[in-house]
CSV table of C-alpha atoms and ligand atoms in Angstrom, one decimal:
chain,number,residue,atom,x,y,z
A,1,UNK,CA,-20.8,30.8,42.3
A,2,UNK,CA,-17.3,29.9,41.2
A,3,UNK,CA,-14.4,32.2,41.9
A,4,UNK,CA,-12.6,33.5,38.8
A,5,UNK,CA,-9.4,31.4,39.5
A,6,UNK,CA,-11.7,28.1,39.6
A,7,UNK,CA,-13.3,28.9,36.1
A,8,UNK,CA,-12.0,27.4,32.9
A,9,UNK,CA,-10.7,29.4,30.1
A,10,UNK,CA,-14.0,29.1,28.3
A,11,UNK,CA,-16.0,30.2,31.3
A,12,UNK,CA,-13.7,33.1,31.8
A,13,UNK,CA,-14.3,34.5,28.3
A,14,UNK,CA,-18.1,34.1,28.7
A,15,UNK,CA,-18.6,33.5,24.9
A,16,UNK,CA,-19.9,30.0,24.9
A,17,UNK,CA,-22.6,31.0,27.5
A,18,UNK,CA,-23.5,34.2,25.6
A,19,UNK,CA,-23.9,32.0,22.4
A,20,UNK,CA,-25.9,29.6,24.4
A,21,UNK,CA,-28.2,32.3,25.6
A,22,UNK,CA,-28.6,33.7,22.1
A,23,UNK,CA,-29.6,30.3,20.7
A,24,UNK,CA,-32.3,29.7,23.4
A,25,UNK,CA,-33.7,33.2,22.7
A,26,UNK,CA,-33.6,32.6,19.0
A,27,UNK,CA,-35.2,29.1,19.4
A,28,UNK,CA,-38.1,30.6,21.3
A,29,UNK,CA,-38.6,33.7,19.0
A,30,UNK,CA,-38.6,31.4,15.8
A,31,UNK,CA,-40.9,28.8,17.5
A,32,UNK,CA,-43.4,31.6,18.7
A,33,UNK,CA,-43.3,33.1,15.3
A,34,UNK,CA,-44.2,30.0,13.5
A,35,UNK,CA,-46.9,28.9,16.1
A,36,UNK,CA,-48.6,32.4,16.0
A,37,UNK,CA,-48.5,32.4,12.2
A,38,UNK,CA,-49.9,28.8,12.3
A,39,UNK,CA,-52.7,29.9,14.7
A,40,UNK,CA,-53.6,32.6,12.4
A,41,UNK,CA,-54.4,30.0,9.8
A,42,UNK,CA,-56.2,27.7,12.1
A,43,UNK,CA,-53.4,25.3,12.5
A,44,UNK,CA,-51.6,23.9,15.8
A,45,UNK,CA,-54.3,25.6,18.0
A,46,UNK,CA,-53.5,22.9,20.7
A,47,UNK,CA,-50.0,24.1,21.0
A,48,UNK,CA,-49.3,27.1,23.2
A,49,UNK,CA,-47.0,29.6,21.3
A,50,UNK,CA,-45.6,31.0,24.4
A,51,UNK,CA,-44.1,30.0,27.7
A,52,UNK,CA,-45.6,33.0,29.5
A,53,UNK,CA,-48.5,32.4,31.7
A,54,UNK,CA,-51.3,34.9,30.6
A,55,UNK,CA,-52.1,35.9,34.1
A,56,UNK,CA,-54.8,36.5,35.2
A,57,UNK,CA,-56.6,34.6,32.4
A,58,UNK,CA,-54.2,31.6,32.9
A,59,UNK,CA,-52.6,30.6,36.1
A,60,UNK,CA,-50.4,28.2,37.7
A,61,UNK,CA,-51.5,25.7,40.2
A,62,UNK,CA,-49.4,26.1,43.3
A,63,UNK,CA,-47.8,23.1,44.9
A,64,UNK,CA,-49.1,21.6,48.2
A,65,UNK,CA,-46.2,23.2,50.0
A,66,UNK,CA,-46.8,26.6,48.7
A,67,UNK,CA,-46.8,29.3,51.4
A,68,UNK,CA,-49.6,31.8,50.5
A,69,UNK,CA,-51.8,34.2,52.0
A,70,UNK,CA,-52.9,34.0,55.6
A,71,UNK,CA,-56.2,32.5,56.9
A,72,UNK,CA,-57.5,32.4,60.5
A,73,UNK,CA,-58.8,28.9,61.1
A,74,UNK,CA,-62.3,28.4,62.6
A,75,UNK,CA,-63.8,26.3,65.3
A,76,UNK,CA,-66.7,24.0,64.6
A,77,UNK,CA,-69.1,26.7,65.5
A,78,UNK,CA,-67.5,28.9,62.8
A,79,UNK,CA,-66.1,31.2,65.4
A,80,UNK,CA,-62.5,32.4,65.2
A,81,UNK,CA,-59.9,29.9,66.8
A,82,UNK,CA,-57.5,32.5,67.6
A,83,UNK,CA,-57.2,33.4,71.4
A,84,UNK,CA,-55.4,36.7,71.0
A,85,UNK,CA,-52.4,35.5,72.8
A,86,UNK,CA,-50.1,37.9,70.7
A,87,UNK,CA,-47.4,35.2,70.1
A,88,UNK,CA,-47.7,35.6,66.3
A,89,UNK,CA,-47.3,39.3,66.5
A,90,UNK,CA,-44.4,39.1,69.0
A,91,UNK,CA,-42.6,36.5,66.5
A,92,UNK,CA,-43.4,38.6,63.4
A,93,UNK,CA,-40.1,40.0,62.2
A,94,UNK,CA,-41.8,42.7,60.0
A,95,UNK,CA,-44.2,43.8,62.8
A,96,UNK,CA,-47.2,43.7,60.6
A,97,UNK,CA,-49.7,41.9,62.6
A,98,UNK,CA,-52.1,44.2,64.6
A,99,UNK,CA,-54.2,42.5,67.2
A,100,UNK,CA,-56.8,44.1,69.5
A,101,UNK,CA,-58.0,41.5,72.2
A,102,UNK,CA,-61.4,41.3,73.7
A,103,UNK,CA,-63.1,39.2,76.3
A,104,UNK,CA,-64.4,36.1,74.6
A,105,UNK,CA,-68.3,35.4,74.9
A,106,UNK,CA,-67.5,31.7,75.7
A,107,UNK,CA,-66.6,31.4,79.4
A,108,UNK,CA,-64.2,28.6,78.7
A,109,UNK,CA,-62.0,30.8,76.5
A,110,UNK,CA,-60.4,33.9,77.9
A,111,UNK,CA,-59.8,36.1,75.0
A,112,UNK,CA,-60.6,36.4,71.3
A,113,UNK,CA,-59.4,39.1,68.7
A,114,UNK,CA,-61.9,41.8,68.3
A,115,UNK,CA,-59.4,43.0,65.5
A,116,UNK,CA,-56.7,41.0,63.7
A,117,UNK,CA,-55.1,42.6,60.8
A,118,UNK,CA,-52.0,41.8,58.7
A,119,UNK,CA,-50.3,44.5,56.6
A,120,UNK,CA,-49.4,42.7,53.5
A,121,UNK,CA,-47.1,45.3,52.3
A,122,UNK,CA,-44.8,44.8,55.1
A,123,UNK,CA,-45.3,41.0,55.6
A,124,UNK,CA,-42.3,39.0,54.1
A,125,UNK,CA,-44.3,35.7,54.0
A,126,UNK,CA,-41.8,34.0,56.3
A,127,UNK,CA,-44.3,31.8,58.2
A,128,UNK,CA,-43.0,32.5,61.6
A,129,UNK,CA,-46.4,33.7,62.8
A,130,UNK,CA,-47.8,30.3,61.8
A,131,UNK,CA,-44.8,28.6,63.5
A,132,UNK,CA,-45.3,30.5,66.7
A,133,UNK,CA,-49.2,29.9,67.1
A,134,UNK,CA,-50.0,27.5,69.9
A,135,UNK,CA,-53.7,27.0,68.7
A,136,UNK,CA,-53.1,26.3,65.0
A,137,UNK,CA,-55.1,29.5,64.5
A,138,UNK,CA,-53.4,30.9,61.6
A,139,UNK,CA,-52.1,29.1,58.5
A,140,UNK,CA,-50.8,29.9,55.0
A,141,UNK,CA,-52.3,27.0,53.2
A,142,UNK,CA,-54.7,29.1,51.0
A,143,UNK,CA,-53.0,28.4,47.7
A,144,UNK,CA,-53.6,32.0,46.8
A,145,UNK,CA,-50.7,34.6,46.4
A,146,UNK,CA,-50.9,38.0,48.0
A,147,UNK,CA,-53.1,40.7,46.3
A,148,UNK,CA,-51.0,42.7,43.8
A,149,UNK,CA,-53.5,45.5,42.9
A,150,UNK,CA,-54.7,48.3,45.0
A,151,UNK,CA,-55.0,52.2,45.1
A,152,UNK,CA,-54.3,52.8,48.8
A,153,UNK,CA,-52.2,51.3,51.5
A,154,UNK,CA,-55.1,50.1,53.3
A,155,UNK,CA,-56.2,48.1,50.2
A,156,UNK,CA,-53.4,45.7,51.4
A,157,UNK,CA,-54.3,45.5,55.0
A,158,UNK,CA,-56.2,42.0,55.5
A,159,UNK,CA,-58.7,42.1,58.3
A,160,UNK,CA,-60.1,39.4,60.6
A,161,UNK,CA,-63.1,39.0,58.3
A,162,UNK,CA,-61.2,38.5,55.2
A,163,UNK,CA,-58.7,36.1,57.0
A,164,UNK,CA,-61.6,34.1,58.4
A,165,UNK,CA,-63.4,34.1,55.0
A,166,UNK,CA,-60.5,32.5,53.3
A,167,UNK,CA,-61.0,29.5,55.8
A,168,UNK,CA,-64.7,29.3,54.9
A,169,UNK,CA,-63.9,29.5,51.0
A,170,UNK,CA,-61.3,26.8,51.3
A,171,UNK,CA,-63.7,24.4,53.2
A,172,UNK,CA,-66.4,25.0,50.8
A,173,UNK,CA,-64.6,25.3,47.5
A,174,UNK,CA,-61.4,23.7,47.8
A,175,UNK,CA,-57.9,24.9,47.1
A,176,UNK,CA,-58.7,27.0,44.0
A,177,UNK,CA,-61.7,28.8,45.8
A,178,UNK,CA,-59.6,31.7,47.1
A,179,UNK,CA,-57.8,32.2,43.9
A,180,UNK,CA,-60.9,32.1,41.9
A,181,UNK,CA,-62.5,34.8,44.2
A,182,UNK,CA,-59.4,37.1,43.8
A,183,UNK,CA,-59.3,36.8,40.0
A,184,UNK,CA,-63.1,37.4,39.9
A,185,UNK,CA,-62.3,40.7,42.0
A,186,UNK,CA,-59.6,41.7,39.6
A,187,UNK,CA,-61.7,41.4,36.7
A,188,UNK,CA,-64.6,43.3,38.4
A,189,UNK,CA,-62.2,46.0,39.2
A,190,UNK,CA,-60.8,46.0,35.7
A,191,UNK,CA,-64.3,46.5,34.2
A,192,UNK,CA,-65.3,49.1,36.7
A,193,UNK,CA,-62.1,51.4,36.9
A,194,UNK,CA,-60.8,51.4,33.3
A,195,UNK,CA,-62.4,53.4,30.4
A,196,UNK,CA,-61.2,51.7,27.4
A,197,UNK,CA,-61.4,54.9,25.3
A,198,UNK,CA,-58.0,56.2,24.1
A,199,UNK,CA,-56.2,58.5,26.6
A,200,UNK,CA,-58.7,58.0,29.2
A,201,UNK,CA,-58.1,55.8,32.3
A,202,UNK,CA,-59.6,55.8,35.8
A,203,UNK,CA,-62.9,56.7,34.5
A,204,UNK,CA,-64.5,56.0,37.9
A,205,UNK,CA,-63.2,56.3,41.4
A,206,UNK,CA,-61.5,53.0,42.5
A,207,UNK,CA,-63.8,50.9,44.6
A,208,UNK,CA,-62.2,49.9,48.1
A,209,UNK,CA,-61.6,46.3,48.9
A,210,UNK,CA,-62.7,46.7,52.5
A,211,UNK,CA,-64.6,49.6,54.0
A,212,UNK,CA,-62.9,50.0,57.4
A,213,UNK,CA,-64.4,52.4,59.9
A,214,UNK,CA,-62.6,55.9,59.9
A,215,UNK,CA,-61.0,55.4,63.1
A,216,UNK,CA,-59.5,52.1,62.1
A,217,UNK,CA,-58.2,53.5,59.1
A,218,UNK,CA,-56.6,56.4,61.0
A,219,UNK,CA,-55.0,54.0,63.3
A,220,UNK,CA,-53.7,51.7,60.9
A,221,UNK,CA,-52.0,54.7,59.1
A,222,UNK,CA,-50.5,56.1,62.1
A,223,UNK,CA,-49.3,52.6,63.3
A,224,UNK,CA,-51.2,52.8,66.7
B,301,SF4,S1,-45.5,35.7,57.5
B,301,SF4,FE1,-43.8,36.5,58.7
B,301,SF4,S2,-43.8,38.7,58.1
B,301,SF4,FE2,-45.7,37.8,57.6
B,301,SF4,S3,-47.2,38.2,59.3
B,301,SF4,FE3,-46.4,36.1,59.5
B,301,SF4,S4,-44.5,36.3,60.8
B,301,SF4,FE4,-45.1,38.4,60.0
B,302,SF4,S1,-53.1,33.6,65.7
B,302,SF4,FE1,-52.3,32.2,67.2
B,302,SF4,S2,-50.4,33.0,68.0
B,302,SF4,FE2,-51.5,34.8,66.9
B,302,SF4,S3,-52.7,35.6,68.5
B,302,SF4,FE3,-54.0,34.1,67.6
B,302,SF4,S4,-53.8,32.3,68.9
B,302,SF4,FE4,-51.9,33.7,69.4
């Protein structure tokens, strides 16, 4: 940003920029008004009237470099690749990774995560966990953004099963698979939870995303 003494006279009075902003706003207003009216009469149907993406009915396709939700990668036998070394949890600046290590059934592997959870409300999606992992066991190349809808803090705690499931979906359905699943879940919740009659919402108790055992839920809440 320029300091005030570096600004020109016209920049200091802001007027040209205000007028430019008003011109852009008015251009979109008139354009959308024209297109919506044309759509009403069956014209210009192929031209979108607004620049807003009507999420979740429409969505942007994220670029290859998009750093999205996490996944735990799998071995060829579909077991989790993670060896519960805790390096990701140690590197995590938000301290939102919870790992519980257990003895691996494979004698060639020392440990595996009995539990691996990420609290996505605390996660800042920095990618340091991915950088820290020596086994390529955690990635963020799922092309799906974090879940934005839930009714309880625990709805946003992603479990090992969820994180492994994303790897399976990615392998089977490609880069749109995980987003398709999340949007399908949104629609299912929308249909189940909201009663469309006036002045009446939350007709049924919200369905949980995951059914964690009671003891796990207590531990996550208390941060143990
Ligand atoms: S992306 Fe960053 S904040 Fe999120 S779990 Fe990984 S290291 Fe922690
Ligand atoms: S994801 Fe990687 S860094 Fe984290 S515990 Fe597993 S093996 Fe270690």
